[in-house]
């Protein structure tokens, strides 16, 4: 009887030990996944997905269209801490949107919402572009863009005027080239951009202009389209 009891206790002990080792193994895998989610773009600078929401459903009557929300927002970090001004600004700009997504991610079977980001690193300046895209079934998608220029060395956000100074850009030739390029074909003289916005940028507030340098160091300007107020991108040539 004692021998049987001893064997039973030994079996229970080994079983518990096995379960404990299995749980620890799962925790290690989880930690490894979390660490891998940080993309280190330089020796000290990393980007992490601070908010991820993917909740879409394919329409029964159209297999090519899925409605719902696909949203990713970034967080900049270093091996010694976080870049609070940038991360706080992104969180502030998208807080309402994140709250709405959590509450009603797919209320309209005709609507698809996607938020995605890209980054461009040049010396100690990182630019993050976030595109907020809305698409409706059988309609063309529209976008709004958020541009963040961040001085990593000095831990501060830069506006357009400050970025022009950092890159050595001059306002007059940039805006003149934009006005010339962003127009209808040669037979027409009407611009494709909102002229009221352009006048504000040109004469009163350059910071209303959104722009970035792409991976080829080319200037890309973002402007409100004259027809419906949506935003579009234009590569400056």
mmCIF file of C-alpha atoms in Angstrom:
data_model
loop_
_atom_site.group_PDB
_atom_site.id
_atom_site.type_symbol
_atom_site.label_atom_id
_atom_site.label_comp_id
_atom_site.label_asym_id
_atom_site.label_seq_id
_atom_site.Cartn_x
_atom_site.Cartn_y
_atom_site.Cartn_z
ATOM 1 C CA UNK A 1 0.000 0.000 0.000
ATOM 2 C CA UNK A 2 2.822 2.390 0.949
ATOM 3 C CA UNK A 3 4.620 1.534 -2.253
ATOM 4 C CA UNK A 4 1.509 2.305 -4.296
ATOM 5 C CA UNK A 5 1.045 5.615 -2.456
ATOM 6 C CA UNK A 6 4.704 6.533 -3.063
ATOM 7 C CA UNK A 7 4.382 5.831 -6.790
ATOM 8 C CA UNK A 8 1.220 7.958 -6.960
ATOM 9 C CA UNK A 9 2.934 10.921 -5.263
ATOM 10 C CA UNK A 10 5.954 10.566 -7.538
ATOM 11 C CA UNK A 11 3.698 10.606 -10.611
ATOM 12 C CA UNK A 12 1.890 13.753 -9.394
ATOM 13 C CA UNK A 13 5.213 15.502 -8.667
ATOM 14 C CA UNK A 14 6.617 14.705 -12.109
ATOM 15 C CA UNK A 15 3.380 15.819 -13.771
ATOM 16 C CA UNK A 16 3.392 19.163 -11.981
ATOM 17 C CA UNK A 17 7.062 19.683 -12.831
ATOM 18 C CA UNK A 18 6.340 18.989 -16.480
ATOM 19 C CA UNK A 19 3.469 21.498 -16.542
ATOM 20 C CA UNK A 20 5.616 24.128 -14.864
ATOM 21 C CA UNK A 21 8.409 23.676 -17.436
ATOM 22 C CA UNK A 22 5.841 23.871 -20.244
ATOM 23 C CA UNK A 23 4.455 27.183 -18.919
ATOM 24 C CA UNK A 24 7.934 28.659 -18.579
ATOM 25 C CA UNK A 25 8.729 27.613 -22.136
ATOM 26 C CA UNK A 26 5.608 29.367 -23.407
ATOM 27 C CA UNK A 27 6.583 32.528 -21.521
ATOM 28 C CA UNK A 28 10.019 32.507 -23.124
ATOM 29 C CA UNK A 29 8.507 32.161 -26.568
ATOM 30 C CA UNK A 30 6.136 35.036 -25.840
ATOM 31 C CA UNK A 31 9.015 37.251 -24.695
ATOM 32 C CA UNK A 32 11.005 36.383 -27.808
ATOM 33 C CA UNK A 33 8.088 37.364 -30.021
ATOM 34 C CA UNK A 34 7.717 40.693 -28.215
ATOM 35 C CA UNK A 35 11.415 41.407 -28.644
ATOM 36 C CA UNK A 36 11.298 40.520 -32.352
ATOM 37 C CA UNK A 37 8.489 43.033 -32.894
ATOM 38 C CA UNK A 38 10.955 45.874 -32.385
ATOM 39 C CA UNK A 39 12.577 46.795 -35.694
ATOM 40 C CA UNK A 40 16.020 48.276 -35.039
ATOM 41 C CA UNK A 41 16.691 50.680 -37.890
ATOM 42 C CA UNK A 42 20.031 51.802 -36.498
ATOM 43 C CA UNK A 43 22.294 50.804 -33.631
ATOM 44 C CA UNK A 44 20.213 52.718 -31.083
ATOM 45 C CA UNK A 45 16.883 53.536 -32.762
ATOM 46 C CA UNK A 46 13.969 51.124 -33.010
ATOM 47 C CA UNK A 47 10.351 51.217 -34.123
ATOM 48 C CA UNK A 48 7.670 49.169 -32.446
ATOM 49 C CA UNK A 49 4.003 48.666 -33.287
ATOM 50 C CA UNK A 50 2.340 50.542 -30.453
ATOM 51 C CA UNK A 51 -1.214 49.791 -31.586
ATOM 52 C CA UNK A 52 -2.389 47.004 -33.874
ATOM 53 C CA UNK A 53 -5.986 46.275 -34.831
ATOM 54 C CA UNK A 54 -6.953 43.923 -37.633
ATOM 55 C CA UNK A 55 -10.647 43.132 -37.814
ATOM 56 C CA UNK A 56 -12.017 42.710 -41.341
ATOM 57 C CA UNK A 57 -14.634 40.522 -43.011
ATOM 58 C CA UNK A 58 -14.910 39.671 -46.699
ATOM 59 C CA UNK A 59 -18.236 40.587 -48.225
ATOM 60 C CA UNK A 60 -20.386 37.630 -49.238
ATOM 61 C CA UNK A 61 -21.301 39.260 -52.543
ATOM 62 C CA UNK A 62 -17.768 40.462 -53.391
ATOM 63 C CA UNK A 63 -14.753 38.344 -52.463
ATOM 64 C CA UNK A 64 -12.377 41.153 -53.494
ATOM 65 C CA UNK A 65 -13.650 43.605 -50.865
ATOM 66 C CA UNK A 66 -13.274 43.244 -47.110
ATOM 67 C CA UNK A 67 -14.885 45.686 -44.720
ATOM 68 C CA UNK A 68 -13.706 46.631 -41.258
ATOM 69 C CA UNK A 69 -10.482 48.067 -39.890
ATOM 70 C CA UNK A 70 -6.789 47.357 -40.358
ATOM 71 C CA UNK A 71 -4.776 49.757 -38.231
ATOM 72 C CA UNK A 72 -1.138 49.968 -37.122
ATOM 73 C CA UNK A 73 0.529 52.854 -35.282
ATOM 74 C CA UNK A 74 4.242 53.184 -34.495
ATOM 75 C CA UNK A 75 6.238 53.922 -31.384
ATOM 76 C CA UNK A 76 9.836 55.137 -31.553
ATOM 77 C CA UNK A 77 12.236 53.843 -28.926
ATOM 78 C CA UNK A 78 15.891 53.419 -28.103
ATOM 79 C CA UNK A 79 17.837 50.935 -26.021
ATOM 80 C CA UNK A 80 17.948 53.480 -23.230
ATOM 81 C CA UNK A 81 14.353 54.725 -23.308
ATOM 82 C CA UNK A 82 11.541 56.174 -25.390
ATOM 83 C CA UNK A 83 11.137 59.350 -27.417
ATOM 84 C CA UNK A 84 8.246 60.819 -25.485
ATOM 85 C CA UNK A 85 7.415 63.991 -27.505
ATOM 86 C CA UNK A 86 6.921 62.036 -30.734
ATOM 87 C CA UNK A 87 5.106 59.083 -29.191
ATOM 88 C CA UNK A 88 2.816 61.337 -27.163
ATOM 89 C CA UNK A 89 1.933 63.390 -30.244
ATOM 90 C CA UNK A 90 1.032 60.328 -32.314
ATOM 91 C CA UNK A 91 -1.020 58.924 -29.450
ATOM 92 C CA UNK A 92 -2.823 62.251 -29.037
ATOM 93 C CA UNK A 93 -3.565 62.585 -32.771
ATOM 94 C CA UNK A 94 -5.025 59.082 -33.022
ATOM 95 C CA UNK A 95 -6.586 58.566 -29.583
ATOM 96 C CA UNK A 96 -10.143 59.252 -30.734
ATOM 97 C CA UNK A 97 -9.675 56.994 -33.745
ATOM 98 C CA UNK A 98 -8.276 54.167 -31.609
ATOM 99 C CA UNK A 99 -11.176 54.447 -29.163
ATOM 100 C CA UNK A 100 -13.700 54.315 -32.005
ATOM 101 C CA UNK A 101 -11.986 51.303 -33.568
ATOM 102 C CA UNK A 102 -12.133 49.388 -30.291
ATOM 103 C CA UNK A 103 -15.833 50.170 -29.928
ATOM 104 C CA UNK A 104 -17.046 49.823 -33.524
ATOM 105 C CA UNK A 105 -14.391 48.220 -35.769
ATOM 106 C CA UNK A 106 -16.713 47.205 -38.609
ATOM 107 C CA UNK A 107 -20.103 48.865 -38.412
ATOM 108 C CA UNK A 108 -20.537 49.507 -42.148
ATOM 109 C CA UNK A 109 -20.326 46.569 -44.607
ATOM 110 C CA UNK A 110 -19.478 49.064 -47.357
ATOM 111 C CA UNK A 111 -16.524 50.677 -45.552
ATOM 112 C CA UNK A 112 -12.859 49.689 -45.185
ATOM 113 C CA UNK A 113 -10.480 51.672 -43.001
ATOM 114 C CA UNK A 114 -6.708 51.260 -43.012
ATOM 115 C CA UNK A 115 -4.021 53.126 -41.095
ATOM 116 C CA UNK A 116 -0.419 52.316 -41.985
ATOM 117 C CA UNK A 117 2.966 53.932 -41.462
ATOM 118 C CA UNK A 118 6.373 54.231 -43.076
ATOM 119 C CA UNK A 119 9.560 55.867 -41.861
ATOM 120 C CA UNK A 120 12.565 57.617 -43.417
ATOM 121 C CA UNK A 121 15.816 58.070 -41.513
ATOM 122 C CA UNK A 122 18.393 60.671 -42.525
ATOM 123 C CA UNK A 123 21.296 61.317 -40.153
ATOM 124 C CA UNK A 124 19.691 62.188 -36.799
ATOM 125 C CA UNK A 125 16.270 63.059 -38.260
ATOM 126 C CA UNK A 126 13.523 60.478 -38.630
ATOM 127 C CA UNK A 127 10.329 61.222 -40.528
ATOM 128 C CA UNK A 128 7.264 59.088 -39.930
ATOM 129 C CA UNK A 129 4.418 59.141 -42.444
ATOM 130 C CA UNK A 130 1.058 57.767 -41.358
ATOM 131 C CA UNK A 131 -1.623 57.275 -43.996
ATOM 132 C CA UNK A 132 -5.256 57.202 -42.934
ATOM 133 C CA UNK A 133 -7.103 55.521 -45.816
ATOM 134 C CA UNK A 134 -10.840 55.050 -46.291
ATOM 135 C CA UNK A 135 -12.320 52.925 -49.052
ATOM 136 C CA UNK A 136 -15.943 52.264 -49.862
ATOM 137 C CA UNK A 137 -17.334 49.377 -51.855
ATOM 138 C CA UNK A 138 -17.142 50.072 -55.604
ATOM 139 C CA UNK A 139 -15.615 53.517 -54.932
ATOM 140 C CA UNK A 140 -12.129 55.007 -55.093
ATOM 141 C CA UNK A 141 -10.161 55.166 -51.841
ATOM 142 C CA UNK A 142 -9.284 58.491 -50.199
ATOM 143 C CA UNK A 143 -6.378 59.297 -47.886
ATOM 144 C CA UNK A 144 -5.234 61.765 -45.274
ATOM 145 C CA UNK A 145 -1.580 61.959 -44.245
ATOM 146 C CA UNK A 146 0.136 62.696 -40.943
ATOM 147 C CA UNK A 147 3.806 63.688 -41.144
ATOM 148 C CA UNK A 148 6.128 63.771 -38.132
ATOM 149 C CA UNK A 149 9.709 65.035 -38.345
ATOM 150 C CA UNK A 150 11.709 64.151 -35.264
ATOM 151 C CA UNK A 151 15.167 65.294 -34.216
ATOM 152 C CA UNK A 152 16.479 62.209 -32.430
ATOM 153 C CA UNK A 153 19.642 63.894 -31.166
ATOM 154 C CA UNK A 154 17.784 66.746 -29.478
ATOM 155 C CA UNK A 155 14.632 64.767 -28.676
ATOM 156 C CA UNK A 156 12.193 67.226 -30.272
ATOM 157 C CA UNK A 157 9.579 67.464 -33.008
ATOM 158 C CA UNK A 158 10.360 69.723 -35.966
ATOM 159 C CA UNK A 159 7.832 71.671 -38.020
ATOM 160 C CA UNK A 160 8.073 72.249 -41.784
ATOM 161 C CA UNK A 161 9.938 75.565 -41.445
ATOM 162 C CA UNK A 162 12.549 73.952 -39.205
ATOM 163 C CA UNK A 163 12.903 71.005 -41.576
ATOM 164 C CA UNK A 164 13.457 73.346 -44.519
ATOM 165 C CA UNK A 165 16.341 74.815 -42.513
ATOM 166 C CA UNK A 166 17.780 71.395 -41.637
ATOM 167 C CA UNK A 167 17.678 70.254 -45.278
ATOM 168 C CA UNK A 168 18.773 73.598 -46.717
ATOM 169 C CA UNK A 169 15.577 74.009 -48.760
ATOM 170 C CA UNK A 170 14.287 77.345 -50.014
ATOM 171 C CA UNK A 171 10.560 78.064 -49.886
ATOM 172 C CA UNK A 172 10.202 80.007 -53.162
ATOM 173 C CA UNK A 173 11.671 77.454 -55.614
ATOM 174 C CA UNK A 174 9.959 74.544 -53.853
ATOM 175 C CA UNK A 175 6.512 76.139 -53.997
ATOM 176 C CA UNK A 176 7.058 77.424 -57.540
ATOM 177 C CA UNK A 177 8.022 73.966 -58.765
ATOM 178 C CA UNK A 178 5.031 72.477 -56.988
ATOM 179 C CA UNK A 179 2.581 74.972 -58.534
ATOM 180 C CA UNK A 180 4.010 74.295 -61.976
ATOM 181 C CA UNK A 181 3.939 70.508 -61.691
ATOM 182 C CA UNK A 182 0.675 70.121 -59.828
ATOM 183 C CA UNK A 183 -1.643 71.243 -62.612
ATOM 184 C CA UNK A 184 -3.719 69.767 -65.387
ATOM 185 C CA UNK A 185 -2.132 68.911 -68.773
ATOM 186 C CA UNK A 186 -0.566 71.791 -70.808
ATOM 187 C CA UNK A 187 -3.833 72.683 -72.521
ATOM 188 C CA UNK A 188 -5.328 73.671 -69.173
ATOM 189 C CA UNK A 189 -4.257 76.186 -66.533
ATOM 190 C CA UNK A 190 -6.357 75.054 -63.561
ATOM 191 C CA UNK A 191 -4.334 73.649 -60.628
ATOM 192 C CA UNK A 192 -5.090 70.290 -59.043
ATOM 193 C CA UNK A 193 -4.586 71.661 -55.522
ATOM 194 C CA UNK A 194 -6.738 73.805 -53.275
ATOM 195 C CA UNK A 195 -5.679 77.378 -54.099
ATOM 196 C CA UNK A 196 -6.812 78.813 -50.755
ATOM 197 C CA UNK A 197 -4.565 76.340 -48.949
ATOM 198 C CA UNK A 198 -1.678 77.219 -51.278
ATOM 199 C CA UNK A 199 -2.073 80.954 -50.627
ATOM 200 C CA UNK A 200 -1.984 80.304 -46.894
ATOM 201 C CA UNK A 201 1.182 78.230 -47.263
ATOM 202 C CA UNK A 202 2.871 80.708 -49.587
ATOM 203 C CA UNK A 203 2.117 83.961 -47.802
ATOM 204 C CA UNK A 204 1.263 83.182 -44.180
ATOM 205 C CA UNK A 205 2.191 79.784 -42.791
ATOM 206 C CA UNK A 206 4.666 77.386 -44.406
ATOM 207 C CA UNK A 207 3.935 74.868 -41.645
ATOM 208 C CA UNK A 208 0.607 74.067 -43.315
ATOM 209 C CA UNK A 209 2.646 72.272 -45.973
ATOM 210 C CA UNK A 210 3.307 68.581 -45.346
ATOM 211 C CA UNK A 211 6.331 66.997 -46.973
ATOM 212 C CA UNK A 212 9.003 64.355 -46.561
ATOM 213 C CA UNK A 213 12.123 62.990 -48.224
ATOM 214 C CA UNK A 214 11.675 59.440 -49.494
ATOM 215 C CA UNK A 215 14.259 56.643 -49.479
ATOM 216 C CA UNK A 216 15.888 58.169 -52.583
ATOM 217 C CA UNK A 217 16.126 61.571 -50.864
ATOM 218 C CA UNK A 218 13.501 62.999 -53.228
ATOM 219 C CA UNK A 219 11.080 65.648 -51.974
ATOM 220 C CA UNK A 220 7.448 64.512 -51.775
ATOM 221 C CA UNK A 221 4.779 67.152 -51.121
ATOM 222 C CA UNK A 222 1.302 66.442 -49.754
ATOM 223 C CA UNK A 223 -1.551 68.700 -50.795
ATOM 224 C CA UNK A 224 -5.352 68.917 -50.536
ATOM 225 C CA UNK A 225 -6.997 68.072 -53.857
ATOM 226 C CA UNK A 226 -9.220 70.846 -55.205
ATOM 227 C CA UNK A 227 -12.193 68.623 -56.050
ATOM 228 C CA UNK A 228 -13.078 67.120 -52.699
ATOM 229 C CA UNK A 229 -10.532 68.144 -50.106
ATOM 230 C CA UNK A 230 -8.802 64.769 -49.869
ATOM 231 C CA UNK A 231 -5.011 64.689 -49.820
ATOM 232 C CA UNK A 232 -2.604 63.410 -52.433
ATOM 233 C CA UNK A 233 1.172 63.087 -52.810
ATOM 234 C CA UNK A 234 3.369 64.618 -55.483
ATOM 235 C CA UNK A 235 7.021 63.809 -56.169
ATOM 236 C CA UNK A 236 8.870 67.056 -56.807
ATOM 237 C CA UNK A 237 10.960 66.844 -59.977
#
